[in-house]
Short mmCIF file of N, CA and C in Angstrom, two decimals:
data_model
loop_
_atom_site.label_atom_id
_atom_site.label_comp_id
_atom_site.label_asym_id
_atom_site.label_seq_id
_atom_site.Cartn_x
_atom_site.Cartn_y
_atom_site.Cartn_z
N UNK A 524 0.97 -1.12 0.01
CA UNK A 524 0.18 0.07 -0.20
C UNK A 524 0.96 1.13 -0.11
N UNK A 525 1.59 1.76 1.15
CA UNK A 525 2.71 2.51 1.19
C UNK A 525 3.52 2.19 1.35
N UNK A 526 4.32 0.99 0.58
CA UNK A 526 5.80 0.30 0.79
C UNK A 526 6.67 0.77 0.33
N UNK A 527 6.13 1.57 -1.11
CA UNK A 527 7.34 2.71 -1.96
C UNK A 527 7.30 4.16 -1.30
N UNK A 528 6.37 4.90 -0.18
CA UNK A 528 6.46 5.74 0.48
C UNK A 528 7.37 5.86 1.35
N UNK A 529 6.89 4.90 2.32
CA UNK A 529 7.33 5.03 3.96
C UNK A 529 8.37 3.64 3.96
N UNK A 530 9.27 3.98 4.84
CA UNK A 530 10.15 3.02 4.79
C UNK A 530 9.88 1.86 6.26
N UNK A 531 9.61 0.63 5.79
CA UNK A 531 8.97 -0.38 6.93
C UNK A 531 10.17 -0.74 7.87
N UNK A 532 9.21 -0.84 9.02
CA UNK A 532 10.69 -1.13 10.29
C UNK A 532 11.51 -2.33 9.88
N UNK A 533 12.53 -2.22 10.47
CA UNK A 533 13.11 -3.56 10.77
C UNK A 533 12.54 -4.64 11.35
N UNK A 534 12.26 -5.96 11.25
CA UNK A 534 11.94 -6.61 12.23
C UNK A 534 10.82 -6.70 12.90
N UNK A 535 9.29 -6.26 12.05
CA UNK A 535 8.11 -6.41 12.85
C UNK A 535 8.04 -7.30 13.40
N UNK A 536 8.11 -8.34 13.18
CA UNK A 536 7.90 -9.76 13.69
C UNK A 536 8.08 -9.30 15.51
N UNK A 537 9.15 -8.50 15.87
CA UNK A 537 9.27 -8.14 17.20
C UNK A 537 8.54 -7.40 18.01
N UNK A 538 7.58 -6.42 17.11
CA UNK A 538 6.56 -5.50 17.89
C UNK A 538 5.45 -6.47 18.36
N UNK A 539 4.98 -5.80 19.37
CA UNK A 539 4.02 -6.02 20.15
C UNK A 539 2.67 -6.51 19.62
N UNK A 540 1.64 -7.23 19.83
CA UNK A 540 1.04 -7.32 18.89
C UNK A 540 0.00 -6.69 19.03
N UNK A 541 -0.10 -5.50 20.01
CA UNK A 541 -1.07 -4.35 19.92
C UNK A 541 -0.64 -3.37 18.64
N UNK A 542 0.68 -2.97 18.53
CA UNK A 542 1.36 -2.41 17.60
C UNK A 542 0.41 -3.04 16.24
N UNK A 543 1.03 -4.27 16.23
CA UNK A 543 0.48 -5.07 14.84
C UNK A 543 -1.06 -4.85 14.35
N UNK A 544 -1.76 -4.73 15.90
CA UNK A 544 -3.17 -4.95 15.28
C UNK A 544 -3.39 -3.58 15.53
N UNK A 545 -2.56 -2.55 15.63
CA UNK A 545 -2.93 -0.72 15.57
C UNK A 545 -3.33 -0.69 13.98
N UNK A 546 -2.24 -1.24 13.04
CA UNK A 546 -1.59 -0.82 11.51
C UNK A 546 -2.83 -1.88 10.84
N UNK A 547 -2.98 -3.10 11.49
CA UNK A 547 -3.62 -4.21 10.85
C UNK A 547 -5.21 -3.21 10.99
N UNK A 548 -6.10 -2.77 12.02
CA UNK A 548 -6.98 -2.07 11.82
C UNK A 548 -7.50 -1.12 10.88
N UNK A 549 -6.25 -0.72 10.49
CA UNK A 549 -6.24 0.36 9.87
C UNK A 549 -6.32 -0.15 8.50
N UNK A 550 -5.75 -1.30 7.92
CA UNK A 550 -5.87 -1.82 6.44
C UNK A 550 -7.33 -2.46 6.82
N UNK A 551 -8.04 -3.12 7.74
CA UNK A 551 -8.94 -3.96 7.40
C UNK A 551 -10.30 -2.68 6.86
N UNK A 552 -10.02 -1.58 7.77
CA UNK A 552 -10.77 -0.73 7.72
C UNK A 552 -10.79 -0.33 6.22
N UNK A 553 -10.04 -0.07 5.53
CA UNK A 553 -9.78 0.60 4.21
C UNK A 553 -10.08 -0.32 3.31
N UNK A 554 -9.85 -1.57 3.41
CA UNK A 554 -10.39 -2.97 2.63
C UNK A 554 -12.03 -2.82 2.54
N UNK A 555 -12.52 -2.53 3.61
CA UNK A 555 -14.05 -2.90 4.09
C UNK A 555 -14.44 -1.39 3.48
N UNK A 556 -14.32 -0.39 3.19
CA UNK A 556 -14.26 0.60 2.80
C UNK A 556 -14.75 0.59 1.15
N UNK A 557 -13.39 0.31 0.76
CA UNK A 557 -13.31 -0.05 -0.40
C UNK A 557 -14.19 -1.23 -1.30
N UNK A 558 -14.35 -2.00 -0.68
CA UNK A 558 -15.49 -3.25 -0.82
C UNK A 558 -16.90 -2.78 -0.94
N UNK A 559 -16.96 -1.63 -0.01
CA UNK A 559 -18.80 -1.11 -0.14
C UNK A 559 -18.65 -1.00 -1.00
N UNK A 560 -17.84 0.01 -1.43
CA UNK A 560 -17.82 1.14 -2.88
C UNK A 560 -18.25 0.29 -3.77
N UNK A 561 -17.02 -0.92 -4.02
CA UNK A 561 -17.25 -1.49 -5.22
C UNK A 561 -18.58 -2.55 -5.06
N UNK A 562 -19.22 -2.60 -3.98
CA UNK A 562 -20.41 -3.27 -3.98
C UNK A 562 -21.20 -2.24 -4.43
N UNK A 563 -21.59 -0.60 -4.92
CA UNK A 563 -22.37 0.31 -5.30
C UNK A 563 -22.85 1.04 -4.30
N UNK A 564 -21.89 0.81 -3.29
CA UNK A 564 -22.91 1.90 -2.21
C UNK A 564 -22.17 2.86 -2.54
N UNK A 565 -22.70 4.07 -2.26
CA UNK A 565 -22.27 5.29 -2.58
C UNK A 565 -22.66 6.46 -1.30
N UNK A 566 -23.63 6.44 -0.62
CA UNK A 566 -24.20 7.14 0.11
C UNK A 566 -23.49 7.14 1.70
N UNK A 567 -23.13 8.17 1.69
CA UNK A 567 -22.17 8.00 3.42
C UNK A 567 -22.84 7.55 4.60
N UNK A 568 -23.99 7.66 4.86
CA UNK A 568 -24.86 6.96 6.12
C UNK A 568 -24.66 5.55 5.72
N UNK A 569 -25.48 5.29 4.06
CA UNK A 569 -25.20 3.59 4.37
C UNK A 569 -24.09 2.92 3.94
N UNK A 570 -22.83 3.50 3.51
CA UNK A 570 -21.37 3.07 3.60
C UNK A 570 -20.80 2.67 5.18
N UNK A 571 -21.00 3.83 5.89
CA UNK A 571 -20.98 3.50 7.32
C UNK A 571 -21.92 2.62 8.05
N UNK A 572 -23.31 2.39 7.79
CA UNK A 572 -23.92 1.82 8.39
C UNK A 572 -23.50 0.27 8.03
N UNK A 573 -23.51 -0.13 6.92
CA UNK A 573 -23.02 -1.26 6.36
C UNK A 573 -21.21 -1.42 6.70
N UNK A 574 -20.24 -0.81 6.83
CA UNK A 574 -19.10 -0.94 7.38
C UNK A 574 -19.07 -1.45 8.56
N UNK A 575 -20.14 -0.77 9.73
CA UNK A 575 -19.67 -1.37 10.91
C UNK A 575 -20.31 -2.73 11.19
N UNK A 576 -21.16 -3.34 10.14
CA UNK A 576 -21.45 -5.09 10.22
C UNK A 576 -20.22 -5.53 10.01
N UNK A 577 -19.15 -4.59 9.73
CA UNK A 577 -17.94 -5.95 9.20
C UNK A 577 -17.04 -5.46 10.10
N UNK A 578 -16.43 -4.37 10.86
CA UNK A 578 -15.61 -4.03 11.58
C UNK A 578 -15.65 -4.08 12.97
N UNK A 579 -16.47 -4.72 13.24
CA UNK A 579 -16.99 -4.77 15.01
C UNK A 579 -16.00 -6.77 15.04
N UNK A 580 -15.81 -6.63 16.58
CA UNK A 580 -15.17 -7.67 16.94
C UNK A 580 -15.68 -9.00 16.59
N UNK A 581 -17.10 -9.21 17.05
CA UNK A 581 -17.69 -9.90 16.50
C UNK A 581 -17.45 -10.58 15.14
N UNK A 582 -17.70 -9.75 13.91
CA UNK A 582 -17.59 -10.37 12.77
C UNK A 582 -16.11 -10.69 12.21
N UNK A 583 -14.97 -9.67 13.13
CA UNK A 583 -13.81 -10.03 12.97
C UNK A 583 -13.56 -11.25 13.44
N UNK A 584 -13.73 -11.54 14.49
CA UNK A 584 -14.01 -13.09 15.25
C UNK A 584 -14.22 -14.08 14.62
N UNK A 585 -15.40 -13.78 14.01
CA UNK A 585 -16.10 -14.84 12.96
C UNK A 585 -15.19 -15.29 11.53
N UNK A 586 -14.72 -13.89 11.18
CA UNK A 586 -13.67 -14.17 9.77
C UNK A 586 -12.49 -14.97 10.28
N UNK A 587 -11.95 -14.65 11.85
CA UNK A 587 -10.60 -15.33 11.49
C UNK A 587 -10.65 -16.58 11.75
N UNK A 588 -11.91 -17.20 12.33
CA UNK A 588 -12.19 -18.43 12.24
C UNK A 588 -12.36 -19.30 11.41
N UNK A 589 -12.74 -18.33 9.95
CA UNK A 589 -13.00 -19.37 8.92
C UNK A 589 -11.89 -19.24 8.30
N UNK A 590 -10.77 -18.03 8.84
CA UNK A 590 -9.58 -18.00 7.95
C UNK A 590 -8.52 -19.15 8.37
N UNK A 591 -8.74 -20.01 9.57
CA UNK A 591 -7.94 -20.51 10.45
C UNK A 591 -7.14 -21.38 9.54
N UNK A 592 -7.96 -22.14 8.28
CA UNK A 592 -7.15 -23.22 7.88
C UNK A 592 -6.60 -22.78 6.59
N UNK A 593 -6.52 -21.72 6.41
CA UNK A 593 -5.65 -20.85 5.11
C UNK A 593 -4.89 -20.63 5.68
N UNK A 594 -4.27 -20.29 7.01
CA UNK A 594 -3.42 -19.79 7.63
C UNK A 594 -2.06 -20.41 7.43
N UNK A 595 -0.72 -19.88 7.45
CA UNK A 595 0.40 -20.82 7.39
C UNK A 595 0.85 -20.74 9.06
N UNK A 596 1.67 -21.58 9.21
CA UNK A 596 2.49 -21.71 10.62
C UNK A 596 2.62 -20.90 11.14
N UNK A 597 3.37 -20.00 10.42
CA UNK A 597 3.76 -18.27 11.04
C UNK A 597 2.90 -17.65 11.24
N UNK A 598 1.67 -17.51 10.36
CA UNK A 598 0.73 -16.40 10.58
C UNK A 598 -0.35 -17.26 11.79
N UNK A 599 -0.26 -18.51 11.91
CA UNK A 599 -1.44 -19.00 13.07
C UNK A 599 -0.46 -18.56 14.32
N UNK A 600 0.86 -18.62 14.24
CA UNK A 600 1.79 -18.01 15.18
C UNK A 600 1.71 -16.36 15.94
N UNK A 601 1.38 -15.69 14.94
CA UNK A 601 0.70 -14.58 14.79
C UNK A 601 -0.53 -14.28 15.80
N UNK A 602 -1.38 -14.93 14.96
CA UNK A 602 -2.91 -15.32 15.65
C UNK A 602 -2.55 -15.13 17.17
N UNK A 603 -1.89 -16.72 17.38
CA UNK A 603 -1.81 -16.82 18.99
C UNK A 603 -1.17 -16.08 19.50
N UNK A 604 -0.33 -14.87 19.23
CA UNK A 604 0.09 -14.21 20.13
C UNK A 604 -0.62 -12.97 20.30
N UNK A 605 -1.56 -12.43 19.41
CA UNK A 605 -3.02 -11.12 19.11
C UNK A 605 -3.49 -11.96 20.09
N UNK A 606 -4.17 -13.23 20.03
CA UNK A 606 -5.38 -13.41 20.45
C UNK A 606 -5.41 -13.52 22.39
N UNK A 607 -3.48 -14.18 22.41
CA UNK A 607 -3.12 -14.20 24.11
C UNK A 607 -2.68 -12.52 24.77
N UNK A 608 -2.74 -11.72 23.41
CA UNK A 608 -2.38 -10.41 24.41
C UNK A 608 -3.00 -9.68 25.10
N UNK A 609 -2.46 -8.76 25.98
CA UNK A 609 -3.49 -8.50 27.06
C UNK A 609 -3.73 -6.69 26.92
N UNK A 610 -4.55 -6.73 26.03
CA UNK A 610 -4.54 -5.05 25.90
C UNK A 610 -5.07 -4.27 26.89
N UNK A 611 -5.70 -4.72 28.09
CA UNK A 611 -5.98 -3.73 28.92
C UNK A 611 -7.37 -3.56 29.25
N UNK A 612 -7.94 -3.34 28.07
CA UNK A 612 -9.52 -3.04 27.85
C UNK A 612 -10.10 -3.47 26.93
N UNK A 613 -11.63 -4.18 27.40
CA UNK A 613 -12.33 -4.59 25.94
C UNK A 613 -13.72 -3.40 26.28
N UNK A 614 -14.03 -3.14 24.96
CA UNK A 614 -15.02 -2.35 24.88
C UNK A 614 -16.34 -2.55 25.43
N UNK A 615 -17.11 -1.54 25.73
CA UNK A 615 -18.52 -2.18 26.22
C UNK A 615 -19.44 -3.22 25.88
N UNK A 616 -18.97 -2.89 24.06
CA UNK A 616 -20.02 -3.47 23.37
C UNK A 616 -19.56 -4.67 22.71
N UNK A 617 -18.51 -4.98 23.28
CA UNK A 617 -17.95 -6.47 22.75
C UNK A 617 -17.55 -7.77 23.89
N UNK A 618 -17.97 -8.97 23.40
CA UNK A 618 -17.55 -9.97 24.20
C UNK A 618 -16.15 -9.96 24.14
N UNK A 619 -15.20 -10.65 25.37
CA UNK A 619 -13.79 -10.52 25.34
C UNK A 619 -13.32 -11.66 24.63
N UNK A 620 -14.11 -12.82 24.41
CA UNK A 620 -13.51 -13.93 23.62
C UNK A 620 -13.08 -13.07 21.82
N UNK A 621 -14.68 -12.62 21.80
CA UNK A 621 -14.52 -11.87 20.53
C UNK A 621 -13.31 -10.78 20.03
N UNK A 622 -13.10 -10.00 21.24
CA UNK A 622 -11.84 -8.65 21.10
C UNK A 622 -10.97 -9.53 21.01
N UNK A 623 -10.53 -10.64 21.52
CA UNK A 623 -9.40 -11.25 21.65
C UNK A 623 -9.04 -11.57 20.03
N UNK A 624 -9.84 -12.29 19.40
CA UNK A 624 -10.16 -12.63 18.47
C UNK A 624 -9.53 -11.60 17.73
N UNK A 625 -10.82 -10.82 17.44
CA UNK A 625 -10.45 -9.34 16.77
C UNK A 625 -9.02 -8.49 16.86
N UNK A 626 -8.32 -8.73 17.88
CA UNK A 626 -7.14 -8.49 18.19
C UNK A 626 -6.11 -9.10 17.11
N UNK A 627 -6.49 -10.66 17.25
CA UNK A 627 -5.52 -11.38 16.80
C UNK A 627 -5.60 -11.37 15.07
N UNK A 628 -6.93 -11.07 14.34
CA UNK A 628 -7.01 -10.77 13.08
C UNK A 628 -6.65 -9.38 12.73
N UNK A 629 -6.79 -8.50 13.42
CA UNK A 629 -5.82 -7.12 13.10
C UNK A 629 -4.35 -7.26 13.23
N UNK A 630 -3.96 -8.31 13.96
CA UNK A 630 -2.45 -8.46 14.38
C UNK A 630 -1.88 -9.13 12.87
N UNK A 631 -2.62 -10.03 12.45
CA UNK A 631 -2.11 -10.97 11.36
C UNK A 631 -2.18 -10.09 10.15
N UNK A 632 -3.01 -9.10 10.00
CA UNK A 632 -3.02 -8.17 8.68
C UNK A 632 -1.60 -7.28 9.21
N UNK A 633 -1.62 -6.57 10.20
CA UNK A 633 -0.76 -6.10 10.16
C UNK A 633 0.41 -6.13 10.26
N UNK A 634 0.76 -7.26 10.98
CA UNK A 634 2.07 -8.27 10.61
C UNK A 634 2.34 -8.49 8.96
N UNK A 635 1.49 -8.84 8.58
CA UNK A 635 2.01 -8.80 6.76
C UNK A 635 2.28 -7.58 6.10
N UNK A 636 1.69 -6.49 6.82
CA UNK A 636 1.47 -5.45 5.90
C UNK A 636 3.42 -5.10 6.42
N UNK A 637 3.50 -4.86 7.89
CA UNK A 637 4.62 -4.36 7.79
C UNK A 637 5.91 -5.02 7.42
N UNK A 638 5.86 -6.16 7.23
CA UNK A 638 6.88 -7.45 7.09
C UNK A 638 7.13 -7.44 5.35
N UNK A 639 5.96 -6.45 5.24
CA UNK A 639 6.19 -6.16 3.33
C UNK A 639 5.82 -7.09 2.49
N UNK A 640 4.61 -8.33 3.13
CA UNK A 640 4.15 -9.58 2.41
C UNK A 640 3.09 -8.87 1.84
N UNK A 641 3.20 -8.18 1.01
CA UNK A 641 2.17 -7.36 -0.18
C UNK A 641 1.19 -8.57 -0.89
N UNK A 642 2.05 -9.55 -1.54
CA UNK A 642 1.13 -10.54 -2.08
C UNK A 642 0.59 -11.59 -1.11
N UNK A 643 1.04 -11.87 -0.07
CA UNK A 643 0.29 -12.54 0.90
C UNK A 643 -1.07 -11.96 1.60
N UNK A 644 -0.64 -10.47 1.80
CA UNK A 644 -1.65 -10.05 2.21
C UNK A 644 -2.94 -9.90 1.61
N UNK A 645 -2.52 -9.53 0.13
CA UNK A 645 -3.57 -9.17 -1.02
C UNK A 645 -4.51 -10.48 -0.76
N UNK A 646 -3.79 -12.12 -0.62
CA UNK A 646 -4.27 -13.50 -0.71
C UNK A 646 -5.19 -13.68 0.22
N UNK A 647 -4.85 -12.67 1.55
CA UNK A 647 -5.54 -13.11 2.70
C UNK A 647 -7.03 -12.03 2.34
N UNK A 648 -6.75 -11.07 1.72
CA UNK A 648 -8.06 -10.32 2.05
C UNK A 648 -8.95 -10.36 0.95
N UNK A 649 -8.16 -11.75 -0.31
CA UNK A 649 -8.93 -11.95 -1.08
C UNK A 649 -9.95 -12.88 -0.48
N UNK A 650 -9.33 -13.60 -0.05
CA UNK A 650 -10.09 -14.92 1.03
C UNK A 650 -10.94 -14.56 1.95
N UNK A 651 -10.86 -13.19 2.31
CA UNK A 651 -11.56 -12.37 3.45
C UNK A 651 -12.75 -12.07 2.09
N UNK A 652 -12.66 -11.65 1.12
CA UNK A 652 -13.93 -10.94 0.33
C UNK A 652 -14.52 -11.96 -0.11
N UNK A 653 -13.91 -13.28 -0.23
CA UNK A 653 -14.62 -14.39 -0.70
C UNK A 653 -15.81 -15.00 0.40
N UNK A 654 -15.42 -15.14 1.87
CA UNK A 654 -15.71 -15.13 3.01
C UNK A 654 -17.38 -14.24 3.18
N UNK A 655 -17.00 -13.05 3.02
CA UNK A 655 -18.10 -12.20 3.01
C UNK A 655 -19.04 -11.85 1.89
N UNK A 656 -18.54 -12.43 0.80
CA UNK A 656 -19.23 -12.63 -0.68
C UNK A 656 -20.17 -14.15 -0.03
N UNK A 657 -19.93 -15.09 0.68
CA UNK A 657 -20.87 -15.96 0.87
C UNK A 657 -22.02 -15.96 1.65
N UNK A 658 -21.73 -14.85 2.78
CA UNK A 658 -22.28 -14.41 4.22
C UNK A 658 -23.43 -13.78 3.29
N UNK A 659 -23.34 -12.63 2.61
CA UNK A 659 -24.04 -11.75 2.18
C UNK A 659 -24.76 -12.50 0.65
#
């Protein structure tokens, strides 16, 4: 995405899961917004309402569970780190288990981005798109 503009850090694998999830959250948000526009949604309020369906902890936890068989061992290790991290607080509207899986989901996306694994990130996002298309 921005790899040609920004210099990615060395050894992002050593970053905390929270740091990986921080960037992964942004990647997923842009992906979902782009997906919704691709689906023909154009009005701001409709876009927001639809986006909320996909960017909440429960939806992300469900996506991660459906992705698990698609992940490499290395990616599974990142997911475990993300799931087991202690972020300190859970939003009021989120289930604790869903929130942990959601953090793991975002950490995976952030890790792939920070590692510069653009092709694999695109493969994972394409798989996510397929899962979402099946749900809809």
